[in-house]
Short mmCIF file of C-alpha atoms and ligand atoms in Angstrom, two decimals:
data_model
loop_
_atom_site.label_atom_id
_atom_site.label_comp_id
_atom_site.label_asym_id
_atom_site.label_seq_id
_atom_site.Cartn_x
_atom_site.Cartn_y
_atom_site.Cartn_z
CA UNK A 248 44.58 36.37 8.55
CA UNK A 249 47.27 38.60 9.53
CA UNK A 250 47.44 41.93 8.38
CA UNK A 251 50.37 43.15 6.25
CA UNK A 252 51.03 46.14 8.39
CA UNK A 253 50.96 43.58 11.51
CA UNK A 254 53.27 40.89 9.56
CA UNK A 255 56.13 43.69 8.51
CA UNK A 256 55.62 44.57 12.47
CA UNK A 257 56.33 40.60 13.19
CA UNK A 258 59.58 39.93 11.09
CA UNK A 259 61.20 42.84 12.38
CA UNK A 260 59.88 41.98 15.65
CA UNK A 261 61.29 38.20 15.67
CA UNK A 262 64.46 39.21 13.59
CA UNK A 263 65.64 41.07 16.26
CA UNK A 264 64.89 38.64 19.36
CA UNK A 265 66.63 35.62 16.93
CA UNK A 266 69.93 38.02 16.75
CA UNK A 267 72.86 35.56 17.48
CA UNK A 268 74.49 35.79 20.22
CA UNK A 269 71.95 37.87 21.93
CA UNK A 270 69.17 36.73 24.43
CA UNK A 271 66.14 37.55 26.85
CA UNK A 272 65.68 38.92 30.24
CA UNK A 273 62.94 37.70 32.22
CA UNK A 274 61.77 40.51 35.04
CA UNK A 275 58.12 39.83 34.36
CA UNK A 276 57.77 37.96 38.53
CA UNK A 277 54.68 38.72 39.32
CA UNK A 278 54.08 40.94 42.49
CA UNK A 279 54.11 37.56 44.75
CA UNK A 280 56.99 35.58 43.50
CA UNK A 281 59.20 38.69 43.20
CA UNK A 282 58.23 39.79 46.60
CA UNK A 283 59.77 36.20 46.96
CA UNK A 284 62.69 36.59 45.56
CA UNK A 285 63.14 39.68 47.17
CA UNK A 286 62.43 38.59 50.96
CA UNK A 287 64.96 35.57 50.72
CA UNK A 288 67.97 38.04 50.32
CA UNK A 289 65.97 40.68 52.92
CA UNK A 290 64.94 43.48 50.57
CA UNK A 291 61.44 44.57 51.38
CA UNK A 292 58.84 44.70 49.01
CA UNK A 293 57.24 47.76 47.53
CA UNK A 294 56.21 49.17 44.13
CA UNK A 295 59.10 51.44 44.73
CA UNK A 296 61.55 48.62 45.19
CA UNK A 297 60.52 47.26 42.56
CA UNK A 298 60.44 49.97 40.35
CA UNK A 299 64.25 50.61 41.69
CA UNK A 300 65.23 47.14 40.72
CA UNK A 301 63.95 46.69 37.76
CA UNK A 302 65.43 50.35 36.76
CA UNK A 303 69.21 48.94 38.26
CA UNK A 304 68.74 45.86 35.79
CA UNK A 305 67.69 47.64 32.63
CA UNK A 306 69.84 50.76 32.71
CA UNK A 307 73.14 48.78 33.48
CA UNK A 308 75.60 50.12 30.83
CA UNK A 309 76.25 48.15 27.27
CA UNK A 310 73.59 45.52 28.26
CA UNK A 311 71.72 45.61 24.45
CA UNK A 312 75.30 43.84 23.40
CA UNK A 313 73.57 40.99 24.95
CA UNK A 314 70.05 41.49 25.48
CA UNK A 315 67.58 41.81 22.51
CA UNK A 316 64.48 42.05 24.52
CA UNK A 317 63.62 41.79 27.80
CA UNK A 318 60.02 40.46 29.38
CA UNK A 319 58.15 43.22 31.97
CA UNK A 320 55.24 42.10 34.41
CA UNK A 321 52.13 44.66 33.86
CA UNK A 322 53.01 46.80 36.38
CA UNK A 323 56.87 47.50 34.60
CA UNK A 324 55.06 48.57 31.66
CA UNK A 325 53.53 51.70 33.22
CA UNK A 326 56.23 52.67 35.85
CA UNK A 327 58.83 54.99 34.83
CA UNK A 328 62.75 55.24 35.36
CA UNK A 329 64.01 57.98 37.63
CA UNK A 330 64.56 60.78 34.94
CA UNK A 331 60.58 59.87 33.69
CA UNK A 332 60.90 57.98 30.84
CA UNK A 333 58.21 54.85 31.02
CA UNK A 334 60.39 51.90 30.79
CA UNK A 335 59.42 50.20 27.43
CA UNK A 336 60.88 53.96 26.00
CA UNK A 337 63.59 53.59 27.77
CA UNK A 338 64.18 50.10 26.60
CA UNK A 339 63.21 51.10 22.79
CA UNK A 340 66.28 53.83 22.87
CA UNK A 341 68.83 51.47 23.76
CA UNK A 342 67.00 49.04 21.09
CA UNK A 343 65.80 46.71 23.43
CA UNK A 344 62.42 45.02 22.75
CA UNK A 345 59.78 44.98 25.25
CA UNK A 346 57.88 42.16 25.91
CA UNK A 347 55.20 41.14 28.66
CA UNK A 348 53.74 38.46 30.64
CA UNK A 349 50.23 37.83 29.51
CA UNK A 350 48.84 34.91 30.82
CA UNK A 351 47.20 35.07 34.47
CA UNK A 352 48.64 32.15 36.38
CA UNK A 353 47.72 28.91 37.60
CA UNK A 354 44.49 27.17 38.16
CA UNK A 355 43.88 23.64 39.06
CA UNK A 356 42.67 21.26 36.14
CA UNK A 357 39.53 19.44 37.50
CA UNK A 358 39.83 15.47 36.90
CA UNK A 359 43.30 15.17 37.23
CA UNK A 360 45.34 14.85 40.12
CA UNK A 361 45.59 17.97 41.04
CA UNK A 362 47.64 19.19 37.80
CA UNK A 363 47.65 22.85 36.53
CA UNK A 364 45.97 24.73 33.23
CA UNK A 365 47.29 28.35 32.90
CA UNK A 366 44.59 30.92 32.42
CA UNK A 367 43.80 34.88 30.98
CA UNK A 368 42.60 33.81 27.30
CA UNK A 369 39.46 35.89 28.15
CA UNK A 370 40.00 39.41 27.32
CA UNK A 371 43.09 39.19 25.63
CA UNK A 372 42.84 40.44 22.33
CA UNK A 373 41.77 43.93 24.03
CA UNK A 374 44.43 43.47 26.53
CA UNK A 375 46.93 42.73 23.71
CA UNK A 376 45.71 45.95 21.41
CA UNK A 377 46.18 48.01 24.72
CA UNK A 378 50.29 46.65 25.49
CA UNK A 379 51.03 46.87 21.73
CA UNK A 380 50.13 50.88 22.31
CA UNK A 381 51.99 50.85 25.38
CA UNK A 382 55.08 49.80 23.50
CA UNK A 383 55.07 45.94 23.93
CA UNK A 384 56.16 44.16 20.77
CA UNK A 385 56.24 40.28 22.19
CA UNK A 386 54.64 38.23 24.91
CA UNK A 387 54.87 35.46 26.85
CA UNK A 388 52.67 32.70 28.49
CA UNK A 389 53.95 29.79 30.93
CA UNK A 390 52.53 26.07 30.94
CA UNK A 391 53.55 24.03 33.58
CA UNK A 392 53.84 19.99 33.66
CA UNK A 393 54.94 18.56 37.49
CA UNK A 394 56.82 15.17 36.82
CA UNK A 395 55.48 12.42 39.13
CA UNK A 396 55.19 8.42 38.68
CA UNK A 397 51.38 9.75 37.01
CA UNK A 398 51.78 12.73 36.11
CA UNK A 399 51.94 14.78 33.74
CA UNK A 400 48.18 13.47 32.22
CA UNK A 401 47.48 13.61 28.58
CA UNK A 402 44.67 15.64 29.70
CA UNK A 403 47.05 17.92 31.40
CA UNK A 404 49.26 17.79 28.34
CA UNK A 405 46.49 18.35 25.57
CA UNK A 406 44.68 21.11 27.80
CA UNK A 407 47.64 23.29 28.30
CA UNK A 408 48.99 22.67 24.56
CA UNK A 409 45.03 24.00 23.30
CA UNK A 410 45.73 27.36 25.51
CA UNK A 411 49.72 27.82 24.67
CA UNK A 412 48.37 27.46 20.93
CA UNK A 413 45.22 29.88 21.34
CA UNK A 414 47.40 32.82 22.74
CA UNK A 415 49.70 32.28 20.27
CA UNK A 416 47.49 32.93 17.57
CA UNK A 417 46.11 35.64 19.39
CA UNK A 418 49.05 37.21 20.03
CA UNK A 419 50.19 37.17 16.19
CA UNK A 420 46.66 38.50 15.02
CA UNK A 421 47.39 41.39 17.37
CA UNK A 422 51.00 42.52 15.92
CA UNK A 423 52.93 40.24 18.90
CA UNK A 424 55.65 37.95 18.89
CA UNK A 425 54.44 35.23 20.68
CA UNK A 426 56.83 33.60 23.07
CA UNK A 427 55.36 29.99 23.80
CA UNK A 428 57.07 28.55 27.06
CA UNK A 429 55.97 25.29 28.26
CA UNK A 430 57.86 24.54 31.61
CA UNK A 431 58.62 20.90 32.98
CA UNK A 432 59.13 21.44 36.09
CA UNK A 433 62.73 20.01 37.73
CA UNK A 434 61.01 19.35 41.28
CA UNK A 435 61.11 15.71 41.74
CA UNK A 436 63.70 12.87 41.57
CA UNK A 437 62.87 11.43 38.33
CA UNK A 438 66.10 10.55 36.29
CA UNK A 439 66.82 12.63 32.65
CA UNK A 440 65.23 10.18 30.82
CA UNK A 441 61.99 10.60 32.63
CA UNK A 442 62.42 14.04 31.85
CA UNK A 443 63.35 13.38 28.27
CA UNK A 444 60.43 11.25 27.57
CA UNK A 445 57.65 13.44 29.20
CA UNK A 446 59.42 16.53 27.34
CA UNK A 447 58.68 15.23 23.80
CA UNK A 448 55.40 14.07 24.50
CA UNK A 449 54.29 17.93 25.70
CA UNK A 450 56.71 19.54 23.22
CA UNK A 451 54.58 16.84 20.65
CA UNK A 452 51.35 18.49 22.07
CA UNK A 453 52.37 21.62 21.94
CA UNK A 454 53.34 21.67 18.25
CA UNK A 455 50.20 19.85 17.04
CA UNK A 456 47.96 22.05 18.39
CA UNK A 457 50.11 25.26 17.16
CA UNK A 458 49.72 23.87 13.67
CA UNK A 459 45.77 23.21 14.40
CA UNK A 460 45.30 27.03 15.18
CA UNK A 461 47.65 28.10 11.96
CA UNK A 462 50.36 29.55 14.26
CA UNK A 463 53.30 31.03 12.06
CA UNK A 464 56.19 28.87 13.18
CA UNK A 465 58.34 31.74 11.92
CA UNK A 466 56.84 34.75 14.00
CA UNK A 467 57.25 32.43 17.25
CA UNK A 468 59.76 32.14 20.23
CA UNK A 469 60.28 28.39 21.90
CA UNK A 470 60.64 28.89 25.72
CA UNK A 471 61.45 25.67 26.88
CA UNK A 472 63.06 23.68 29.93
CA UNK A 473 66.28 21.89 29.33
CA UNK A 474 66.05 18.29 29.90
CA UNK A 475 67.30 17.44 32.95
CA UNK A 476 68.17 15.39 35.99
CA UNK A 477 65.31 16.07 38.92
CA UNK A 478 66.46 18.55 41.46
CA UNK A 479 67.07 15.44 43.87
CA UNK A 480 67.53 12.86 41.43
CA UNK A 481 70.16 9.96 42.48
CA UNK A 482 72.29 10.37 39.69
CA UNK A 483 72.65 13.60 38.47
CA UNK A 484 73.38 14.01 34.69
CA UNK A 485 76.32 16.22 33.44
CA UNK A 486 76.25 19.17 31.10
CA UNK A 487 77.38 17.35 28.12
CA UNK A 488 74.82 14.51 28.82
CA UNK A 489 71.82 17.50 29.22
CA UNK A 490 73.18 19.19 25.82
CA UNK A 491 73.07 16.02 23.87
CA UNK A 492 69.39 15.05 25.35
CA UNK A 493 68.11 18.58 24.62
CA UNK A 494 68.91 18.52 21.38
CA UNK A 495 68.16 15.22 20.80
CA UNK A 496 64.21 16.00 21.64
CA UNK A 497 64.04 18.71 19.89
CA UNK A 498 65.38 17.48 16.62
CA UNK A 499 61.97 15.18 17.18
CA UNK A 500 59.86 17.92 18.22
CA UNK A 501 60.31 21.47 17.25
CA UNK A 502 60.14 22.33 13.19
CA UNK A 503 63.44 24.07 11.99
CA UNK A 504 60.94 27.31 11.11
CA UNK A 505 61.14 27.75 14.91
CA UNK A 506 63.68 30.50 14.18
CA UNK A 507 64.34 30.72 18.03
CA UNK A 508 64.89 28.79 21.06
CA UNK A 509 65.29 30.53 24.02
CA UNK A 510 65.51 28.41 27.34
CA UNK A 511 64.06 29.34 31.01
CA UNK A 512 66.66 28.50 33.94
CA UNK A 513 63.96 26.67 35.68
CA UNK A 514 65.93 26.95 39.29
CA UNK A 515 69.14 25.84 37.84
CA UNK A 516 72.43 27.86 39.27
CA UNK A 517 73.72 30.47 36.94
CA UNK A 518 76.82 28.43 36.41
CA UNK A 519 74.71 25.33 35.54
CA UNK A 520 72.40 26.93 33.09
CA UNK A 521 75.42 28.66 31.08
CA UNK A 522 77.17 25.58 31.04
CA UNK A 523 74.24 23.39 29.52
CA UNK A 524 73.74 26.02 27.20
CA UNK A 525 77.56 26.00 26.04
CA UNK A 526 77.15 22.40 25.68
CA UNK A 527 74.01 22.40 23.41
CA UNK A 528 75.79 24.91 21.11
CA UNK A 529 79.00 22.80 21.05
CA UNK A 530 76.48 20.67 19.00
CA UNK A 531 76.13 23.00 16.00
CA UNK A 532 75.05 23.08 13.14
CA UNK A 533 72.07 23.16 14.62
CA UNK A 534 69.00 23.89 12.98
CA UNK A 535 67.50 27.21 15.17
CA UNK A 536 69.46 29.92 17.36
CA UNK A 537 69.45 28.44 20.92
CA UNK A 538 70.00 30.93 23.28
CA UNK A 539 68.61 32.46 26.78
CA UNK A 540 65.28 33.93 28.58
CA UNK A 541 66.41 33.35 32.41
CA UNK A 542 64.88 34.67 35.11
CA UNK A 543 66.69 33.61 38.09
CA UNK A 544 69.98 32.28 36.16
CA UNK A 545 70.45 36.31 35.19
CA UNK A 546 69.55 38.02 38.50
CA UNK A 547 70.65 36.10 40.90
CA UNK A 548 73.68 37.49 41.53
CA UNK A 549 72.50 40.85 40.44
CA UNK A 550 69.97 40.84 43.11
CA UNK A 551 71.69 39.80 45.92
CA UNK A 552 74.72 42.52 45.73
CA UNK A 553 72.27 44.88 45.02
CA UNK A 554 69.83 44.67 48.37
CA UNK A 555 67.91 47.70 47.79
CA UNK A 556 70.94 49.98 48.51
CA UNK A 557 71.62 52.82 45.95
CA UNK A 558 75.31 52.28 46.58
CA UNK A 559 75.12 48.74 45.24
CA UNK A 560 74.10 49.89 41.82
CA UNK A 561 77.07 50.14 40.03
CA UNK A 562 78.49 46.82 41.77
CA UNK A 563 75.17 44.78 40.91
CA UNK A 564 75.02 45.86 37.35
CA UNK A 565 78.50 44.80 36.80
CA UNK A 566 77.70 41.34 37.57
CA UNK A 567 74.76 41.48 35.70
CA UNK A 568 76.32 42.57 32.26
CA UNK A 569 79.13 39.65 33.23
CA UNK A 570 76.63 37.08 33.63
CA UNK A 571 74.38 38.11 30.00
CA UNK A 572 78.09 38.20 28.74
CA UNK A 573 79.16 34.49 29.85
CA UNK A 574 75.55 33.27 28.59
CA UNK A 575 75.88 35.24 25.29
CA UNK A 576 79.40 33.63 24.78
CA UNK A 577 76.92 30.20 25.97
CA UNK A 578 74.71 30.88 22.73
CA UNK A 579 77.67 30.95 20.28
CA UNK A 580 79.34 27.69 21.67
CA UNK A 581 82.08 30.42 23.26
CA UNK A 582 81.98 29.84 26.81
CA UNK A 583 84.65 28.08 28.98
CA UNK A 584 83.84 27.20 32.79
CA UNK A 585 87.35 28.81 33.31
CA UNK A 586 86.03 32.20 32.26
CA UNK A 587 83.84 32.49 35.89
CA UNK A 588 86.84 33.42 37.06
CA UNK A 589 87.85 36.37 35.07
CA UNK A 590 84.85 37.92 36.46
CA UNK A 591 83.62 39.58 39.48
CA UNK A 592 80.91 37.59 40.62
CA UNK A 593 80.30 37.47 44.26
P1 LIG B 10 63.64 31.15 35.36
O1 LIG B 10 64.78 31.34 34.40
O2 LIG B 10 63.93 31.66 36.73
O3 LIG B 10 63.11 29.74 35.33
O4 LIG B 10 62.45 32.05 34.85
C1 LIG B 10 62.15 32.07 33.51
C2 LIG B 10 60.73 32.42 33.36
O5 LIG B 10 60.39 33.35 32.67
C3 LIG B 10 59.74 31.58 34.05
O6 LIG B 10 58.45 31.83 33.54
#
């Protein structure tokens, strides 16, 4: 059971992130894959840098028009901005929610070949009950499914769908929006219709066991891939055809109380991303707000102009507040290719 005090704490909590024509901000890299990130466009790596960063990104100017909550690694939570202010404050007084990455990675999943379970259910209650205090008000855990000629396994598929649906309960018990995001991964050459079909079956999976462990369809957020063309697929599928085939599987798959959809990137470009989103919302009516939780689709640009240089600040937030823009304008069925232009990205 959920408490009522915990419930009233919910709906506000998922009203907000389900605001049309807003979306989500994923900074929650870990230390490793932003260290990454950050060494392919030669800034170095250091808490400070990161601090920096992550301050340049959620302090650029107007960016709540766009963003309704944005998703902090651990370490985010307890660093401050450069006046002192711990950054989920800073994000609650621009009415930003903040949300954090819970789940601890990858492990391999014995019996298969070689396919990956996501782990850190141990523990998480208390580590819950301790980010709710520190301001956290949703969370998010990532799933991943490689597409090969055998994979992914129903054993992959049923394992990961039994630990997306644990911390999901977990998370509402505890006064968190859970954000549920199970990745198929775009490495590969398989054809959209591969993607399509292995899609619904985990998005299948992933439903069933949500309604086995009484998850509140309503208090949830749907992170999910698009379905797509493999990254070095033949025949590569346009933006109209991946808007019609996204919505397509989940009209099978995901229960109209989903009251939010909010895709990854998934190592599409920016202009790729905003353009399949556009073309799913061409599609309304549809039955839930689809709209945005990129990662590198939002900071690409960002991150490059910026480079660790204190002068690049005002240049890199620009073209971070044009890029939320274009994909808010994306989430309403707004966007035009032909508006890249009007702005000033490098
Ligand atoms: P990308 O948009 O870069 O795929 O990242 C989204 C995310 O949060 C992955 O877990």
């Amino acid at each position: 059971m959920i408490n009522p005090t915990m419930m009233k704490e919910l709906e506000a909590t998922i009203a907000k992130l389900s605001a049309r024509g807003k979306g989500i901000l994923a900074a929650d890299e870990s230390t490793a894959t932003i260290t990454k990130r950050f060494n392919a466009v030669g800034i170095e790596s250091t808490e400070d840098t990161r601090r920096a960063y992550r301050e340049m990104l959620l302090t650029t100017p107007k960016i709540n028009e766009f963003i309704a909550g944005v998703i902090l690694f651990e370490e985010t939570l307890n660093q401050k901005t450069s006046d002192g202010t711990l950054f989920p404050q800073a994000l609650d007084k621009l009415g930003i929610l903040p949300g954090i990455k819970v789940d601890k990675g990858l492990v391999i999943l014995p019996n298969t070949l070689d396919e990956q379970v996501t782990q850190g259910l141990d523990g998480l209650a208390e580590r819950l009950a301790e980010y709710r205090t520190k301001g956290a008000r949703f969370a998010k855990w990532r799933a991943v499914y490689a597409i090969s000629e055998n994979t992914p396994s129903m054993l992959a598929i049923k394992a990961n769908a039994e630990v997306l649906a644990r911390y999901a309960a977990l998370c509402q018990a505890n006064g968190i929006v859970p954000m549920v995001e199970p990745e198929v991964l775009i490495d590969g050459n398989h054809t959209i219709e591969r993607c399509a079909e292995v899609s619904e079956r985990v998005l299948n999976a992933v439903f069933r066991a949500l309604n086995r462990h009484k998850v509140r369809l309503e208090l949830m957020v749907l992170k999910p891939s698009m379905v797509i063309s493999g990254k070095t697929c033949a025949i590569k599928a346009n933006a109209e055809q991946v808007g019609r085939m996204t919505v397509t599987i989940l009209k099978r798959t995901v229960p109209s109380a989903v009251p939010t959809i909010n895709f990854l990137s998934g190592g599409q470009s920016c202009e790729e991303a905003t353009a399949n989103l556009q073309a799913m919302n061409a599609l309304a009516p549809l039955p839930w707000n689809l709209s945005f939780s990129y990662a590198r689709a939002l900071q690409d640009y960002p991150m490059k102009i910026w480079r660790g240089d204190k002068n690049n600040v005002a240049a890199a937030q620009k073209s971070f507040y044009d890029r939320a823009k274009l994909n808010s304008l994306a989430s309403l069925g707004k966007y035009s290719a032909s508006m890249e232009k009007e702005t000033s990205i490098a």
